[in-house]
Short mmCIF file of C-alpha atoms in Angstrom, two decimals:
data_model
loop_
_atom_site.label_atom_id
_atom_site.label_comp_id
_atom_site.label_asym_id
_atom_site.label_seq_id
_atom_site.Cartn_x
_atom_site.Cartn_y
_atom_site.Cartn_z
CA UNK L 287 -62.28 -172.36 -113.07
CA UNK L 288 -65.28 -171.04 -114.90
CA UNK L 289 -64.47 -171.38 -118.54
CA UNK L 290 -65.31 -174.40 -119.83
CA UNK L 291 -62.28 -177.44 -120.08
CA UNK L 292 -60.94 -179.71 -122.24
CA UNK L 293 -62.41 -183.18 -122.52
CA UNK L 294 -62.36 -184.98 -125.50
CA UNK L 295 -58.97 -184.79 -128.28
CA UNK L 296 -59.92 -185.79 -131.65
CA UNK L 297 -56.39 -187.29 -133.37
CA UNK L 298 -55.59 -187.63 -137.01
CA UNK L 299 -52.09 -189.24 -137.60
CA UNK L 300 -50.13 -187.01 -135.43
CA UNK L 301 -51.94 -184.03 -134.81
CA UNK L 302 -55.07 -183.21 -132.58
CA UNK L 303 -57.52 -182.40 -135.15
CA UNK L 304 -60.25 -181.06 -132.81
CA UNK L 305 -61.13 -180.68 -129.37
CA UNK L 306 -64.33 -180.75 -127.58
CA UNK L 307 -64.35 -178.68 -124.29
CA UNK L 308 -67.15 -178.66 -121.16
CA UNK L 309 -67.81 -179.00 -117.77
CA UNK L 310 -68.04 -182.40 -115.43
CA UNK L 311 -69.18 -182.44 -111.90
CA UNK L 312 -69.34 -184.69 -109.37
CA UNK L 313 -70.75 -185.05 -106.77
CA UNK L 314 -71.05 -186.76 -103.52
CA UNK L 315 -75.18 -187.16 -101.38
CA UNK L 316 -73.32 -184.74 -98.95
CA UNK L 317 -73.41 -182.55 -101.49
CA UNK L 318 -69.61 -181.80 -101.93
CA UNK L 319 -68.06 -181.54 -104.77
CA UNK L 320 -65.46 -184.75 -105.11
CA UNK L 321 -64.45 -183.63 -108.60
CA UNK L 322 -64.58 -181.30 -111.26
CA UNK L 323 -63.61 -179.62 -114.63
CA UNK L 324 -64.94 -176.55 -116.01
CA UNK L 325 -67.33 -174.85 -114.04
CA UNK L 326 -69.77 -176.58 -111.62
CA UNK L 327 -71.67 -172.79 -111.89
CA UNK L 328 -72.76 -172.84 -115.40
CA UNK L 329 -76.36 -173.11 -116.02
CA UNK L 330 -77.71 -175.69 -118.76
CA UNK L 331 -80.67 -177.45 -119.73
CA UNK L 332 -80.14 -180.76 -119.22
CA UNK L 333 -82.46 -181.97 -121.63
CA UNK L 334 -83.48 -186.05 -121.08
CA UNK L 335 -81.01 -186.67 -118.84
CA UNK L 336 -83.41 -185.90 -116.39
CA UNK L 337 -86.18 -187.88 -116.85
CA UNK L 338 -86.37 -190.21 -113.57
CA UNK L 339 -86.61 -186.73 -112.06
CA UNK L 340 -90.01 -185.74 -114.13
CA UNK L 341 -90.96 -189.29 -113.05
CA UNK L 342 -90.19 -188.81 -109.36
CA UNK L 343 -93.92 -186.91 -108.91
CA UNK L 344 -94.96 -190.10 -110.66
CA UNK L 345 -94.17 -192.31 -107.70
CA UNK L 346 -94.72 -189.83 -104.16
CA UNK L 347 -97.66 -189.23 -105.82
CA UNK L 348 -98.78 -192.93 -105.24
CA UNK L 349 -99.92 -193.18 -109.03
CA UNK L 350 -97.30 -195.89 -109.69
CA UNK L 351 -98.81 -198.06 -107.36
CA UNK L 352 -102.32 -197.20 -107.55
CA UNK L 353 -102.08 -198.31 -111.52
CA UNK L 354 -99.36 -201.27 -110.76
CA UNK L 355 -97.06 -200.32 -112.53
CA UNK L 356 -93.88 -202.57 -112.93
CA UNK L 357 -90.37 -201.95 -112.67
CA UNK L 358 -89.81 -202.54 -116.87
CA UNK L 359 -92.67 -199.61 -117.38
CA UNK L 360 -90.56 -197.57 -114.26
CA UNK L 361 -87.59 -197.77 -116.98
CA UNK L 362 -89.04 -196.62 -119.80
CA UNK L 363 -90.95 -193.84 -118.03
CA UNK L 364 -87.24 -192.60 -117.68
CA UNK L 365 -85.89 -193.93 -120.95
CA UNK L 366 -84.78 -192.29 -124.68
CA UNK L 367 -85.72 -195.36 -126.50
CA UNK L 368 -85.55 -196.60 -129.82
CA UNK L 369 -88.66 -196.94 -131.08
CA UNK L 370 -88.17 -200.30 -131.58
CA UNK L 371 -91.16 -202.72 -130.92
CA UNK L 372 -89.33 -203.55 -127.77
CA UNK L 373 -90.46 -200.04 -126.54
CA UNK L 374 -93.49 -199.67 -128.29
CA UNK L 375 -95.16 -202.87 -127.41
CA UNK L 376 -94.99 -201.86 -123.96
CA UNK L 377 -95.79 -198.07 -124.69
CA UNK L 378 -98.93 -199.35 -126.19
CA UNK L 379 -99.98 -202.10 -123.53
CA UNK L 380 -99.54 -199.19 -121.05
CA UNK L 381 -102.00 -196.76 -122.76
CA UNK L 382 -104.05 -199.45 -123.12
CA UNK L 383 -104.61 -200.45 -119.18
CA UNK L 384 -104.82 -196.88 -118.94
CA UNK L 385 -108.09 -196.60 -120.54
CA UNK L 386 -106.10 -193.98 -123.49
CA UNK L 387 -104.70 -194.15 -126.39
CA UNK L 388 -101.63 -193.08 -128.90
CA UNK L 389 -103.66 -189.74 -129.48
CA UNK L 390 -103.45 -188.99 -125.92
CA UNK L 391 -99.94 -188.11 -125.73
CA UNK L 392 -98.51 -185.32 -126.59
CA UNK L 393 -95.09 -186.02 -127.51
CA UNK L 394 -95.29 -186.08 -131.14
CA UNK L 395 -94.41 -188.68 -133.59
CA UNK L 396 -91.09 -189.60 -134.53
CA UNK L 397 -89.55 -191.80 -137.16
CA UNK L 398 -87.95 -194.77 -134.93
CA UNK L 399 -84.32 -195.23 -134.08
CA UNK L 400 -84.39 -198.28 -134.38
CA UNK L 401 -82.89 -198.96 -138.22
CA UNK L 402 -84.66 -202.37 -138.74
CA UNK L 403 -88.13 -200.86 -137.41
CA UNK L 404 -87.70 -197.69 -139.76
CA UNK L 405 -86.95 -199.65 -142.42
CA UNK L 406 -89.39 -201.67 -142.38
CA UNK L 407 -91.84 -199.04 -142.07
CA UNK L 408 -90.63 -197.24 -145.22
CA UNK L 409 -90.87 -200.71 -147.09
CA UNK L 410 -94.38 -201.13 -145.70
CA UNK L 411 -95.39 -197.07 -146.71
CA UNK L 412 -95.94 -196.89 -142.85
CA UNK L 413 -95.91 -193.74 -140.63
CA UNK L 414 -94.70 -193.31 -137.21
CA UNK L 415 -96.79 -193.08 -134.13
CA UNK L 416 -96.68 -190.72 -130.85
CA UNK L 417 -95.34 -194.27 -129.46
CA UNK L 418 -92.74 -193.89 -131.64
CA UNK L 419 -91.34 -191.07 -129.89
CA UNK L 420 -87.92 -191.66 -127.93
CA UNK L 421 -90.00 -189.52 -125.12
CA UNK L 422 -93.35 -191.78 -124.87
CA UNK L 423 -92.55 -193.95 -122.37
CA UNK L 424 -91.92 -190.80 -119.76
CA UNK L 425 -95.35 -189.27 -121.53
CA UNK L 426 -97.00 -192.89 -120.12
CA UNK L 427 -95.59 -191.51 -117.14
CA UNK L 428 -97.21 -188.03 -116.76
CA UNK L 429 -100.34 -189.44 -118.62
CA UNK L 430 -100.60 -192.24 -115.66
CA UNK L 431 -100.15 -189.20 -112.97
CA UNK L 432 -102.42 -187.10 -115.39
CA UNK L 433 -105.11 -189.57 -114.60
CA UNK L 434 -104.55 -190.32 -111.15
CA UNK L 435 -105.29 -186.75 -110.21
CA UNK L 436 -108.07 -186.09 -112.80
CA UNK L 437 -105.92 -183.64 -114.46
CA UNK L 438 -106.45 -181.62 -117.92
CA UNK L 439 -106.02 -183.30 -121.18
CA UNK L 440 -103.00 -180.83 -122.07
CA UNK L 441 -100.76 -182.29 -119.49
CA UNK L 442 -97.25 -180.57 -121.16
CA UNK L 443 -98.84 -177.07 -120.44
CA UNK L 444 -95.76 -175.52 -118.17
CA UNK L 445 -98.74 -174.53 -115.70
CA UNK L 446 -100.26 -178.03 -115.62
CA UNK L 447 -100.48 -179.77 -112.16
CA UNK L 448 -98.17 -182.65 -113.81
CA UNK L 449 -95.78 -179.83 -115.15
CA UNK L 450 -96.00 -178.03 -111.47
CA UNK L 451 -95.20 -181.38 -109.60
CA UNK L 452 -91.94 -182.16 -112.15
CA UNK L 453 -91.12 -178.43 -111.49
CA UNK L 454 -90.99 -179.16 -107.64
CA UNK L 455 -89.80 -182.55 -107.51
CA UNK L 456 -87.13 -181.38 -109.86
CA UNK L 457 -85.80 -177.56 -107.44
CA UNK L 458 -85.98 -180.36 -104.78
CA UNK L 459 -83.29 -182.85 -105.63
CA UNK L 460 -81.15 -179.85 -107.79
CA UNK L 461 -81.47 -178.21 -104.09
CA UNK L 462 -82.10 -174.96 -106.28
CA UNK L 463 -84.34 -172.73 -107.69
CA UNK L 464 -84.59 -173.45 -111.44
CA UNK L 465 -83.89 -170.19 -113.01
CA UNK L 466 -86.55 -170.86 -116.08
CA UNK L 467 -87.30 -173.58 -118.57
CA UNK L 468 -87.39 -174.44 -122.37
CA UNK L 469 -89.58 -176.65 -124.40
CA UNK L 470 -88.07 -180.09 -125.26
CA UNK L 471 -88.46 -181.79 -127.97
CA UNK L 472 -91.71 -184.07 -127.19
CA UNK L 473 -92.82 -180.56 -125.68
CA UNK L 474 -92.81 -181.01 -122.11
CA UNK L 475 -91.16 -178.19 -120.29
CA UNK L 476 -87.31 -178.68 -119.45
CA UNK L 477 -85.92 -176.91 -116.08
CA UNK L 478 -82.38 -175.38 -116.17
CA UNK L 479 -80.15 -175.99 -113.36
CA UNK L 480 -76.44 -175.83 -112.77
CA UNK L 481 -74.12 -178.35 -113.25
CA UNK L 482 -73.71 -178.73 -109.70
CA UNK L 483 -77.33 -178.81 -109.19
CA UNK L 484 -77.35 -181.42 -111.88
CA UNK L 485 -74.67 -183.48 -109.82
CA UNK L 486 -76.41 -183.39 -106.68
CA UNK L 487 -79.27 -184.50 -108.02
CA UNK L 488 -77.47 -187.56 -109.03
CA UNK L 489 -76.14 -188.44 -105.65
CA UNK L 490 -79.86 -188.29 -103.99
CA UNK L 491 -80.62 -190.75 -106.98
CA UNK L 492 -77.63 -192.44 -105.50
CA UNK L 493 -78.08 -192.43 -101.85
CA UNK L 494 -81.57 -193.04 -101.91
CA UNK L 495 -83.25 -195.83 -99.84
CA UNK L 496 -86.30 -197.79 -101.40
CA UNK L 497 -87.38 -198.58 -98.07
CA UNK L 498 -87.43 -194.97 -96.58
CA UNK L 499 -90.84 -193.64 -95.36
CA UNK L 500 -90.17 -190.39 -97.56
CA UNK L 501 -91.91 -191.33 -100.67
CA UNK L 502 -89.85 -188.90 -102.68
CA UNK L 503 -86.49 -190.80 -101.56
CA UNK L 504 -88.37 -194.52 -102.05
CA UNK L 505 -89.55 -193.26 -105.37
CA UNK L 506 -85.96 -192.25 -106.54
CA UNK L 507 -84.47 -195.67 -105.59
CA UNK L 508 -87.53 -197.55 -107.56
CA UNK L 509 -86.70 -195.39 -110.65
CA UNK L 510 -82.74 -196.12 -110.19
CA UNK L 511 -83.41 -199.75 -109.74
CA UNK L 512 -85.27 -199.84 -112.75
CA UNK L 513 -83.24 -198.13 -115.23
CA UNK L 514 -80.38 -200.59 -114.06
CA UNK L 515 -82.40 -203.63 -113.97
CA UNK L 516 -83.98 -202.64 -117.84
CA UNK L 517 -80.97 -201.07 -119.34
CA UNK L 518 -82.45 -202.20 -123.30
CA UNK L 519 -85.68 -200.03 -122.01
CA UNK L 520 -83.70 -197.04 -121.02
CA UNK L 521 -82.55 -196.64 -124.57
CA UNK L 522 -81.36 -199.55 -126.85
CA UNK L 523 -79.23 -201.55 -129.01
CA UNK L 524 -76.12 -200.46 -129.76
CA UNK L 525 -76.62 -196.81 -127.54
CA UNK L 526 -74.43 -195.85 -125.38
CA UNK L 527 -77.01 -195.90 -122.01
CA UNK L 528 -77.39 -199.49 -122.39
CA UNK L 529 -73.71 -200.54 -123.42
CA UNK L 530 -72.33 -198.98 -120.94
CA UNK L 531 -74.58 -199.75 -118.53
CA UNK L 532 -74.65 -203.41 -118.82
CA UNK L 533 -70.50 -202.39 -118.72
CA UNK L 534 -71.04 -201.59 -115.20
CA UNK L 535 -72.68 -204.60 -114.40
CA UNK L 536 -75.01 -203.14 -111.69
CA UNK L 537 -73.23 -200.48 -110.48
CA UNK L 538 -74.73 -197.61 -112.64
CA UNK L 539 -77.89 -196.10 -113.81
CA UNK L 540 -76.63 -193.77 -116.94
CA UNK L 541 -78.71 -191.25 -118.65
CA UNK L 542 -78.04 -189.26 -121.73
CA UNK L 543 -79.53 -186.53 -123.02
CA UNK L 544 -79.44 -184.18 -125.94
CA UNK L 545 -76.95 -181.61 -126.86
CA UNK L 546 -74.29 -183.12 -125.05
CA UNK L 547 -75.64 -183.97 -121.76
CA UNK L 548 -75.02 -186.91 -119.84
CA UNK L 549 -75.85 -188.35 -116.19
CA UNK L 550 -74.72 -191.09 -113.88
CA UNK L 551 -76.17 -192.45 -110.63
CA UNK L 552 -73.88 -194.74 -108.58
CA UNK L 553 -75.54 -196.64 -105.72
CA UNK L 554 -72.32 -197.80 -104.35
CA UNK L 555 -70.30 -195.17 -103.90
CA UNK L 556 -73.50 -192.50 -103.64
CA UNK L 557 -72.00 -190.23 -106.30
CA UNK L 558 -74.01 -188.49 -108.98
CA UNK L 559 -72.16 -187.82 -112.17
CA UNK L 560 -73.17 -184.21 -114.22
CA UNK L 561 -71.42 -183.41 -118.19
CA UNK L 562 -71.84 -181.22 -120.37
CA UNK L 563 -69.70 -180.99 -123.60
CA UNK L 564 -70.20 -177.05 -125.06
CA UNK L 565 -70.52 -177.87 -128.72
CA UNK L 566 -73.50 -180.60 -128.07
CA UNK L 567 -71.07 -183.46 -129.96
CA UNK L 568 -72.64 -187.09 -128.81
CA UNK L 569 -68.96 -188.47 -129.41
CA UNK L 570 -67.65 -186.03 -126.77
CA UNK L 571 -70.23 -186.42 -124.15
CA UNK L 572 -69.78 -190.80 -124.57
CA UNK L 573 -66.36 -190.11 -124.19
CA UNK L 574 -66.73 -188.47 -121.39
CA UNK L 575 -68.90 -190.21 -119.64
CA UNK L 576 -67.38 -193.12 -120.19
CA UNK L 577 -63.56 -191.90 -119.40
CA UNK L 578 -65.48 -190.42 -115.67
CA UNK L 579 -66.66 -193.81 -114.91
CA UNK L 580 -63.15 -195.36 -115.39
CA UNK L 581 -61.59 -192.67 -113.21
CA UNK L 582 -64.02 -193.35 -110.72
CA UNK L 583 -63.65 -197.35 -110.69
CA UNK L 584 -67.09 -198.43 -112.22
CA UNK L 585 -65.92 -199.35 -115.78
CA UNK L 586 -63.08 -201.04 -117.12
CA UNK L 587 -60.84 -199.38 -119.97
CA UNK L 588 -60.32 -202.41 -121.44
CA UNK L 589 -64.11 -203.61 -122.08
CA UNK L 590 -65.22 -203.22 -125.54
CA UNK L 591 -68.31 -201.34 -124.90
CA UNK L 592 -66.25 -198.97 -122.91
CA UNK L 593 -63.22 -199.01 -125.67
CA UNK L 594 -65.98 -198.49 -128.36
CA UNK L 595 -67.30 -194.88 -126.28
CA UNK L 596 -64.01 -193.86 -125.25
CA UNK L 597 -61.01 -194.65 -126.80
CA UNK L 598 -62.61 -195.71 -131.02
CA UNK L 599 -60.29 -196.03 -133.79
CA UNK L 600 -60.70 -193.70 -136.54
CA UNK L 601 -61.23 -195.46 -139.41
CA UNK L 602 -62.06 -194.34 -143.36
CA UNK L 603 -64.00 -195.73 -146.25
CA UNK L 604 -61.14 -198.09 -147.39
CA UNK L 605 -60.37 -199.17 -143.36
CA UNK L 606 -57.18 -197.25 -142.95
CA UNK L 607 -56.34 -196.84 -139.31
CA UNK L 608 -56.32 -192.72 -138.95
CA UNK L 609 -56.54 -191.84 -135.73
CA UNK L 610 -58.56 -192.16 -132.77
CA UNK L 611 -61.02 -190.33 -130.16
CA UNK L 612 -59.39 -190.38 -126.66
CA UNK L 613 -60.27 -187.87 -123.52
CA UNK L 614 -58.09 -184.93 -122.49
CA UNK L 615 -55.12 -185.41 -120.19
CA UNK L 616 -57.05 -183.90 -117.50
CA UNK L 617 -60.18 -185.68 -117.50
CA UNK L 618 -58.65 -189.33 -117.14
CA UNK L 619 -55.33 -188.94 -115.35
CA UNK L 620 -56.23 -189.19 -111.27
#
């Protein structure tokens, strides 16, 4: 199959009002394909579902270590956050023993996420910070490589060192040459890869050892570690990442990332876990990450945080029960 498939069936009443159609690979650390829909072929950006990859050059690189960095700072160098003072503190302690500040990065400021933390900005006539940013934490990261190899100031540059390293580290585990980039939104470059590519990048998350004497592979299981043991880091409260991964209760690292992108890394079974939903809808790609991790035995269809991503009532303004999200036939039924 190359055109993309159905995934996600929006219902109203009777009818299916809309459906959301894409592709879903995955894959095993053999790299074989154990299942699929659409078409493992199709290139995509896969946006910040990638980011323990950009942080892999982080940790071969022996900056992690050289600046002690923890396993909570590992998680947020791969996280989307919130921008709630649960990320920023952290952002800001991290510049801090880095000898830098919030001007250093280069990710842009962003209103927080976080509702309480944006609101009480706007009641205090506050502005948002580069800490802010949903992206700093992984700009800690490249700032803390930055410095460890005396790099230039203008570390997002596509033919920076730190950009070059993310660019190899990232062809490595895709086992592909990226065929070009585009400029994310906290302006770091973003590599294209397949879906498959995507996948199998996954399963080396997956099958990697944290006791190997490859520093790429030891690097990889530090980073998956992390994101599982920090899942509030990784994104936040109420999002998706976190639900779903405390859902999993160990057995995941989950990664979303815009335009409906989403990853998965599964230690136990050494899978990686690539989707892509066509139209970009976040309700389609939480679906469908969520409804792939059922098939495959790591979440229950019955826990709320799971029933709340993949099977949500439809409800209006007065509280009328009228209809409900729910994936395509093919995407849940073995």
């Amino acid at each position: 199959m190359t055109n993309p498939a159905p995934l996600v069936e929006i219902w109203r009443g009777p009818l299916a009002e809309s459906l959301h159609s894409g592709h879903v690979v995955v894959c095993d650390h053999t790299g074989q394909i154990v299942f699929a829909l659409g078409n493992p072929d199709q290139t995509i950006l896969p946006r910040s579902s990638v980011k323990m990859i950009q942080a892999l050059p982080l940790m071969e690189s022996g900056a992690a270590d050289a600046f002690g960095l923890q396993p909570s700072q590992l998680a947020l160098a791969c996280a989307s956050h919130q921008g709630a003072p649960m990320h920023t503190d952290p952002v800001a302690a991290w510049l801090s023993e880095l000898g830098l500040t919030d001007d250093d990065m280069r990710c842009g400021a962003e209103v927080p996420r976080d509702r309480d933390t944006k609101h009480a900005m706007i009641r205090a006539e506050g502005s948002p910070c580069q800490a802010h940013n949903n992206c700093s934490g992984k700009h800690c990261g490249f700032l803390t490589l930055n410095k460890h190899i005396g790099g230039g100031t203008e570390y997002v540059d596509p033919t920076h060192p730190v950009q070059i390293a993310a660019r190899d580290a990232f062809e490595s585990v895709t086992d592909m040459d990226s065929p070009g980039f585009g400029i994310d939104g906290c302006s770091a470059p973003n590599f294209a890869t397949t879906m498959y590519g995507l996948a199998r990048a996954m399963a080396y998350f997956a099958a990697a050892d944290v006791d190997s004497s490859d520093k790429r592979e030891s690097g990889a299981a530090r980073l998956r570690q992390a994101m599982i043991a920090y899942p509030h880091l990784v994104a936040g409260d109420g999002r998706a990442c976190t639900e779903l991964m405390a859902a999993a209760k160990g057995q995941a690292a989950i990664k979303t990332g815009a335009e409906g992108v989403f990853t998965a890394i599964l230690p136990d079974q050494k899978l990686g876990v690539a989707v892509k939903v066509t139209d970009g809808a976040t309700r389609a790609s939480e679906c469908t990450i969520a409804a792939v991790l059922v098939r495959l035995g790591i979440l229950d269809a019955n826990d709320p945080a799971v029933i709340k991503r993949m099977t949500p009532r439809v409800r209006n303004w007065r509280g009328m029960d009228t209809g409900m999200i729910r994936p395509a036939a093919g995407l849940i039924d073995a």
